[in-house]
Structure formats: structure tokens, C-alpha cells
Short mmCIF file of C-alpha atoms in Angstrom, two decimals:
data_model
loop_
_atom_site.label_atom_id
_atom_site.label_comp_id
_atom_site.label_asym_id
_atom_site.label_seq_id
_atom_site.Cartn_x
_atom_site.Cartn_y
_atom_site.Cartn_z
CA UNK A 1 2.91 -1.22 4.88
CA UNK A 2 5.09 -0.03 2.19
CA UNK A 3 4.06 1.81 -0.94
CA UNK A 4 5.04 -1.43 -3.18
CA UNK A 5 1.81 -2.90 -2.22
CA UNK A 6 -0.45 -0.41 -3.33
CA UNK A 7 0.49 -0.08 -6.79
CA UNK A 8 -2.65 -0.27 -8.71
CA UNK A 9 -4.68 3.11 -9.03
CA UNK A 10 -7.46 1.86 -7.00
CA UNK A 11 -5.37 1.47 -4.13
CA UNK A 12 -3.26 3.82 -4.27
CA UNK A 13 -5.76 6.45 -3.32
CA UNK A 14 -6.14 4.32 -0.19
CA UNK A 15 -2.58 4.07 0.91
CA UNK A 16 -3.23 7.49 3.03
CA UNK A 17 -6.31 6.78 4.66
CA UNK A 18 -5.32 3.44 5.75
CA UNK A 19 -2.10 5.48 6.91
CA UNK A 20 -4.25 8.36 9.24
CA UNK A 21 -2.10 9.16 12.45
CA UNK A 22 1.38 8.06 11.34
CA UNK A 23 3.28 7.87 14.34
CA UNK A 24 7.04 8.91 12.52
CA UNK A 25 5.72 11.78 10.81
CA UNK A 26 6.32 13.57 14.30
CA UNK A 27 9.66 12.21 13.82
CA UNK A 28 10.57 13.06 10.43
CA UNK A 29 8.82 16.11 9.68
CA UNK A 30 11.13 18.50 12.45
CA UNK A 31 13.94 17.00 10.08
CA UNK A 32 12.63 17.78 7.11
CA UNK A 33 11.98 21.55 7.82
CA UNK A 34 15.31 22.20 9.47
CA UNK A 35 16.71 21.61 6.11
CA UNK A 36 17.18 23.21 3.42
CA UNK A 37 16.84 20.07 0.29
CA UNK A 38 15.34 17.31 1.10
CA UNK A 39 15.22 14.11 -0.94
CA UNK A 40 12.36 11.37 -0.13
CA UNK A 41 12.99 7.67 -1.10
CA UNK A 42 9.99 5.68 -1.57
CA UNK A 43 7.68 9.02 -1.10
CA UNK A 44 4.64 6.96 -1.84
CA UNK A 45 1.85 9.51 -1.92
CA UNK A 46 4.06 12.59 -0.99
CA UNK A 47 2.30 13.19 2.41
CA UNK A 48 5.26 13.82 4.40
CA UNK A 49 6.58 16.02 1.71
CA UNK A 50 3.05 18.18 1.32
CA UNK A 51 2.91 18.48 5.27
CA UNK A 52 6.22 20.09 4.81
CA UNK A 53 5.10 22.67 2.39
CA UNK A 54 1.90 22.91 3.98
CA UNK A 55 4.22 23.95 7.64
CA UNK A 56 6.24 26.47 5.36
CA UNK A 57 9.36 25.18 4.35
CA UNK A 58 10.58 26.96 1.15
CA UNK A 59 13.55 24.87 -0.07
CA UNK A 60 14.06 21.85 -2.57
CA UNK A 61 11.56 18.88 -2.15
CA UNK A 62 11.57 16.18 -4.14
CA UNK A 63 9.91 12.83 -3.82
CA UNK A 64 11.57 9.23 -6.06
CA UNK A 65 9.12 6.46 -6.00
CA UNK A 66 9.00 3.65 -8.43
CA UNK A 67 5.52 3.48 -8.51
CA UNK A 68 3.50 5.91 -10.94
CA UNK A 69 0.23 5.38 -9.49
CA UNK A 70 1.43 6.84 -5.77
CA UNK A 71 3.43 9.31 -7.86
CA UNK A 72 -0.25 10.44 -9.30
CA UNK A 73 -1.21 11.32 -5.64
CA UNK A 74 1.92 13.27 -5.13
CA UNK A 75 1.40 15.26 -7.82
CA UNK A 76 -1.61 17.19 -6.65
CA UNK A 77 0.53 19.14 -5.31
CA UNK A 78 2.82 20.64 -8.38
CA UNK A 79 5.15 23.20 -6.00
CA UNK A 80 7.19 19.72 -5.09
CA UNK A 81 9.75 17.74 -7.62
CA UNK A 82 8.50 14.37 -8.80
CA UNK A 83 10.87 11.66 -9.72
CA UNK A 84 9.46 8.38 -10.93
CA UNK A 85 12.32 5.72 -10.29
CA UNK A 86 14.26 4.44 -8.08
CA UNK A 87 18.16 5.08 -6.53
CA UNK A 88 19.43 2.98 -9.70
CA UNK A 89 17.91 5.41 -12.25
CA UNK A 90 19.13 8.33 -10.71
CA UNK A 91 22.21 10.31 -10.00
CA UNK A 92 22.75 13.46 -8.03
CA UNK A 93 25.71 14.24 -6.46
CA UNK A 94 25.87 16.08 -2.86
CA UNK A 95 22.49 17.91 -3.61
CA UNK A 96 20.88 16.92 -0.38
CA UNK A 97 20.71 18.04 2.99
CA UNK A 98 18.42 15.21 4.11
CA UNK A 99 17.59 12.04 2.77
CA UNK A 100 14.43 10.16 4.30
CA UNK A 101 13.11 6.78 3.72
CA UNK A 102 9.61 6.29 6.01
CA UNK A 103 7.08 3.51 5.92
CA UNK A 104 9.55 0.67 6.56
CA UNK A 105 10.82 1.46 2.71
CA UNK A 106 14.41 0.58 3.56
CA UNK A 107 13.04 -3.22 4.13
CA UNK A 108 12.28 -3.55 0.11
CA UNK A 109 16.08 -3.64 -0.09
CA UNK A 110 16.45 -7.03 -0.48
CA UNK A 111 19.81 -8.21 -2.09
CA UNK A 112 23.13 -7.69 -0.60
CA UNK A 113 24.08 -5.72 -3.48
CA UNK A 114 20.30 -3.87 -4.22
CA UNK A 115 21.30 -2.45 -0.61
CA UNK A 116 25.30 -1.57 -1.32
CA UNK A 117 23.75 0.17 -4.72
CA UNK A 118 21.19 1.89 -2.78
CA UNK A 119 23.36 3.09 0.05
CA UNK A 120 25.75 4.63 -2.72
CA UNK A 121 23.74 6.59 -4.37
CA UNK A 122 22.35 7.89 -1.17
CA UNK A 123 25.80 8.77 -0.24
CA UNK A 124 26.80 10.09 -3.20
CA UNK A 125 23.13 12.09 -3.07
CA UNK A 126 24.18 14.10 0.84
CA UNK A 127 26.00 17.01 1.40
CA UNK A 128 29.10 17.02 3.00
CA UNK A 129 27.07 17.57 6.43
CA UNK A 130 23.64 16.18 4.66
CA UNK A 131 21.99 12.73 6.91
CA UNK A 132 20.08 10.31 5.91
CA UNK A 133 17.30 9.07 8.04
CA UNK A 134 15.41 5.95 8.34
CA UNK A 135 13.64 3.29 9.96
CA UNK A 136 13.32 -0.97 9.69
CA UNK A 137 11.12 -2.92 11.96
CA UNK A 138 13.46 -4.25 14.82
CA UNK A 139 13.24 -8.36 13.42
CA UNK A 140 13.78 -9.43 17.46
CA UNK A 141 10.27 -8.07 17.71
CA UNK A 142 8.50 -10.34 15.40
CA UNK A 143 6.28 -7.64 14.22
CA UNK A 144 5.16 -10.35 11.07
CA UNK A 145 3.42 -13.05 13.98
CA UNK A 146 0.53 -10.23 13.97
CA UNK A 147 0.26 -10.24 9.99
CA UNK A 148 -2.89 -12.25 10.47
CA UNK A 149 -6.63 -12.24 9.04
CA UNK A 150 -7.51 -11.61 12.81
CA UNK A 151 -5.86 -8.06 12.70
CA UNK A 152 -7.44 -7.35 9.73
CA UNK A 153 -8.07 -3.29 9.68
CA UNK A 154 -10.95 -1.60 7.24
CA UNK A 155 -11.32 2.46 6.08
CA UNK A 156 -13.91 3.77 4.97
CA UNK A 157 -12.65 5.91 2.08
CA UNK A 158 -15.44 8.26 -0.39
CA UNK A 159 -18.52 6.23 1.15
CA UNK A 160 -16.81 2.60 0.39
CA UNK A 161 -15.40 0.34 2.91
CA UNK A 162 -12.60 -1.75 2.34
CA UNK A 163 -10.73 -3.94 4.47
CA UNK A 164 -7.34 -4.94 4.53
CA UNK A 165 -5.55 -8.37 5.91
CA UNK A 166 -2.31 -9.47 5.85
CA UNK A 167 -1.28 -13.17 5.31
CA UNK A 168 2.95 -14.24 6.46
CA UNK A 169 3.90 -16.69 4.00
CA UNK A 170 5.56 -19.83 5.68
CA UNK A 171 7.97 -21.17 6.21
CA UNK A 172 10.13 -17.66 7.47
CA UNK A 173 13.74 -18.02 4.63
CA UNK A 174 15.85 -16.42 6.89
CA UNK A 175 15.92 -12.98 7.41
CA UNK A 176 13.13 -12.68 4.39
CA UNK A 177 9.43 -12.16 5.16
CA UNK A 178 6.94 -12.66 2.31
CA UNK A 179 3.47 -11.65 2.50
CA UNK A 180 0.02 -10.69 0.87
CA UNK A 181 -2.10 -8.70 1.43
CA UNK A 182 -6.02 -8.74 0.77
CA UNK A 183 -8.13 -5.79 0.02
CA UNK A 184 -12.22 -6.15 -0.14
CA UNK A 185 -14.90 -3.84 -0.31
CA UNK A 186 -18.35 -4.66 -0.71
CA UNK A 187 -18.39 -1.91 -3.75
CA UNK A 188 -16.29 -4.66 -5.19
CA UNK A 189 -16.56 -7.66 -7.50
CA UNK A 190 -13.68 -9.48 -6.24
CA UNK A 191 -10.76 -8.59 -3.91
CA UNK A 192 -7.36 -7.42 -5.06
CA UNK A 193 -4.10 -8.92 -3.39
CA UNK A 194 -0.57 -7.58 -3.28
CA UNK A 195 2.71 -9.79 -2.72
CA UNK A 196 5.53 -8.08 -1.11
CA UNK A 197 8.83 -9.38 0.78
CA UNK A 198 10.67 -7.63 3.36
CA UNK A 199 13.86 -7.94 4.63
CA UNK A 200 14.44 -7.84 8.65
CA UNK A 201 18.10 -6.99 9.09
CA UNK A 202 19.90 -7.06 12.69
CA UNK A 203 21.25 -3.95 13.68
CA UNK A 204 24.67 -5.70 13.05
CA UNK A 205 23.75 -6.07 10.19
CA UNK A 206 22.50 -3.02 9.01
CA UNK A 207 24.67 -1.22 11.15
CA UNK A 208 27.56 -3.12 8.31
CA UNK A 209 25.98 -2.07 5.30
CA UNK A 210 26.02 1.54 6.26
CA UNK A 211 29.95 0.98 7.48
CA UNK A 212 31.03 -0.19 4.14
CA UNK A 213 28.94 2.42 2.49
CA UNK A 214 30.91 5.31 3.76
CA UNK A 215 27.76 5.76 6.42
CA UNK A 216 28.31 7.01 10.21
CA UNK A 217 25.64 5.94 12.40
CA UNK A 218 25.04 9.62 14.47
CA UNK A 219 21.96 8.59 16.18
CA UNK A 220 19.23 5.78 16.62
CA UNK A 221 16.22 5.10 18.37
CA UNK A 222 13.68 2.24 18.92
CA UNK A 223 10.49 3.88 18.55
CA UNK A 224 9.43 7.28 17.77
CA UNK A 225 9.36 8.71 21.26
CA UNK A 226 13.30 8.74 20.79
CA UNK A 227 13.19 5.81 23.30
CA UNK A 228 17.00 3.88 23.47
CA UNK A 229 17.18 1.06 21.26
CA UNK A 230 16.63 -2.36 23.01
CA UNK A 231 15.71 -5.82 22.20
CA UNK A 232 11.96 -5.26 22.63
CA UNK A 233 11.89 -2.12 20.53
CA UNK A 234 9.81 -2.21 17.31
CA UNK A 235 12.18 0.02 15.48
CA UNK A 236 15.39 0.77 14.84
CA UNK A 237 15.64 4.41 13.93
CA UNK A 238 18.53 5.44 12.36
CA UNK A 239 20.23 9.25 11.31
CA UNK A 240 23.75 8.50 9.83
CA UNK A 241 25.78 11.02 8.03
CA UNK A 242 28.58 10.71 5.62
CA UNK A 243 31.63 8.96 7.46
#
């Protein structure tokens, strides 16, 4: 899930163990060495940003999260920048080969002009050849029907286990999802449950957005194996560049 849920300190140091095997890491990490400064929205913990420094790269990282608790992850590692906002705090002007957003952090976007605000300063952010990749859950896919107690998953993280379930708030308000999610551990007095909503835009739709924002869709995918888009696809991968 996104970062926004894990917020608190204590959960925050879980966000990467309930993450282990990321699937669009293998996606997004060739990108993120092949240029030279790299700007990550919604970094979260930093991982994909340490894996790059940990491969070699030797240019400009720098990781914006809104969060300060994920932010105190990053920060183990010191040779990386560390913003703590968001795109409306923060202004840099063609400084970026590569933007990223991973972990379905486009989908916290969730007013019409939260996403034209965004989508400017990420814009504004690229340089004249920079792209900005990204992914949302494909919403024909339903991916929130298995946000259920059953598929509850649990991690056992410094000797403690701790399980986390997702309950989809109903009724669905149109292309908004809202959910919790529960996190217990035996170690535990009581559990601790997060409230997020995400936003499931059509590729139409989001395909729009990026139109209006001076955004050229160059590529896109459906899942990370670089598979064509298609109705069935849980993703919709996206690398635009400026238009």
C-alpha cells in the first residue's frame, strides 16, 4: 500500500518488510540508473533510491515524502537528498532527468486540481528530455474486491509478528476507494489502524490530466513484465515526457 498509511514510527519501520520482493523495482530501478538526477515522489522509506546507490549510480538523488517518520528510514542513508513535503511545498525548475512515483503513490492524488498542481510541478521539475514514470492500479481490475480480512498478510519483523488486513469501505463513491487498514501483533496492547482513499482513474482519464499538463504519454504497460496494456491488466504503467 502506499506510504500514507504507515505514518506512525512504529510502522513505518514495517513498511519495507511488509514490501520484500517488490515486483516494479525491476522496473524502475534500470530507469533510475540510466539517469543522471533523479527525483522520487512519495519515496516512503528511500529503498528504491538506496538500491540505486547501493548498484553505483553517482548522480543527484533525492527523495520528497510528506511523511517524517518514512523520511527517518530514508535517512540512514545520508549520501541521498531528503525533502520532507510534498509537490506543493516545493519548486525546482528543469532539475530532473527522471521523476518516479512507485507504490501506487500517484492514487493519493485525489482532487481534480491536487492532480493539475501535482502534474505542474512535476513538469516544471523535468528536463527538457527528463520523464516521469509511474504506475495506478488499472480500476477495470477491481484490485479493492481482495482488500479483505481473508487476505490478511503478517511479517515477522525483529522477533515480533504483526499482521496486516485491509477493510474497503462501502458503498464504492465513484472512482474513490476508502479503506483501513489493521495492524496487530501479539507484542501489542491494542492494534493500530490507518484510513487512506485512493483514487482509480481510467486511462482516459489519466491519460487527460497528463494532456492538459503539458505531459506526452511515450510509453505504458500493464504489468511489470512490460506486458501491453489491456482490460485485465493490474497496472497501467506509464513514462511520459514533456509534450
Amino acid at each position: 500500500m502506499v506510504d500514507r498509511l504507515f505514518v506512525e514510527p512504529s510502522l513505518a519501520e514495517l513498511y519495507d518488510a511488509f514490501c520484500v520482493g517488490r515486483r516494479d523495482f525491476g522496473f524502475y530501478l534500470p530507469l533510475v540508473m540510466s539517469a543522471r538526477s533523479v527525483l522520487d515522489v512519495g519515496c516512503g522509506t528511500g529503498e528504491l533510491l538506496h538500491l540505486a546507490r547501493e548498484a553505483g549510480h553517482t548522480g543527484r538523488l533525492c527523495g520528497l515524502d510528506p511523511a517524517a517518520a518514512m523520511l527517518g528510514q530514508a535517512r540512514k542513508r545520508p549520501d541521498i537528498e531528503w525533502v520532507l513535503g510534498d509537490l506543493t511545498s516545493v519548486e525546482w525548475c528543469r532539475e530532473f532527468d527522471l521523476v518516479v512515483m512507485t507504490g501506487h503513490a500517484f492514487q493519493v492524488l485525489l482532487d481534480d486540481d491536487e492532480l493539475r498542481a501535482s502534474l505542474a510541478a512535476i513538469r516544471s521539475s523535468l528536463s527538457d528530455d527528463g520523464r516521469f514514470a509511474f504506475e495506478i492500479r488499472n480500476p477495470l481490475a477491481r484490485a479493492w474486491e481482495t482488500w479483505t480480512p481473508d487476505h490478511a498478510v503478517e511479517v515477522v519483523h525483529e522477533g515480533r509478528v504483526v499482521r496486516m488486513a485491509h477493510q474497503v469501505e462501502t458503498p464504492i463513491c465513484g472512482d474513490r476507494v476508502s479503506f483501513t487498514i489493521t495492524f496487530t501483533s501479539p507484542a501489542w496492547e491494542q492494534p493500530q489502524v490507518s484510513r487512506s482513499t485512493l483514487r482509480f482513474l481510467s486511462a482516459d482519464a489519466l491519460s487527460s490530466f497528463l494532456s492538459d499538463a503539458g505531459l506526452e504519454v511515450q510509453e505504458q504497460f500493464g504489468d511489470w513484465d512490460r506486458s501491453a496494456p489491456r482490460d485485465t491488466s493490474p497496472e497501467i504503467i506509464t513514462v511520459a515526457g514533456r509534450g
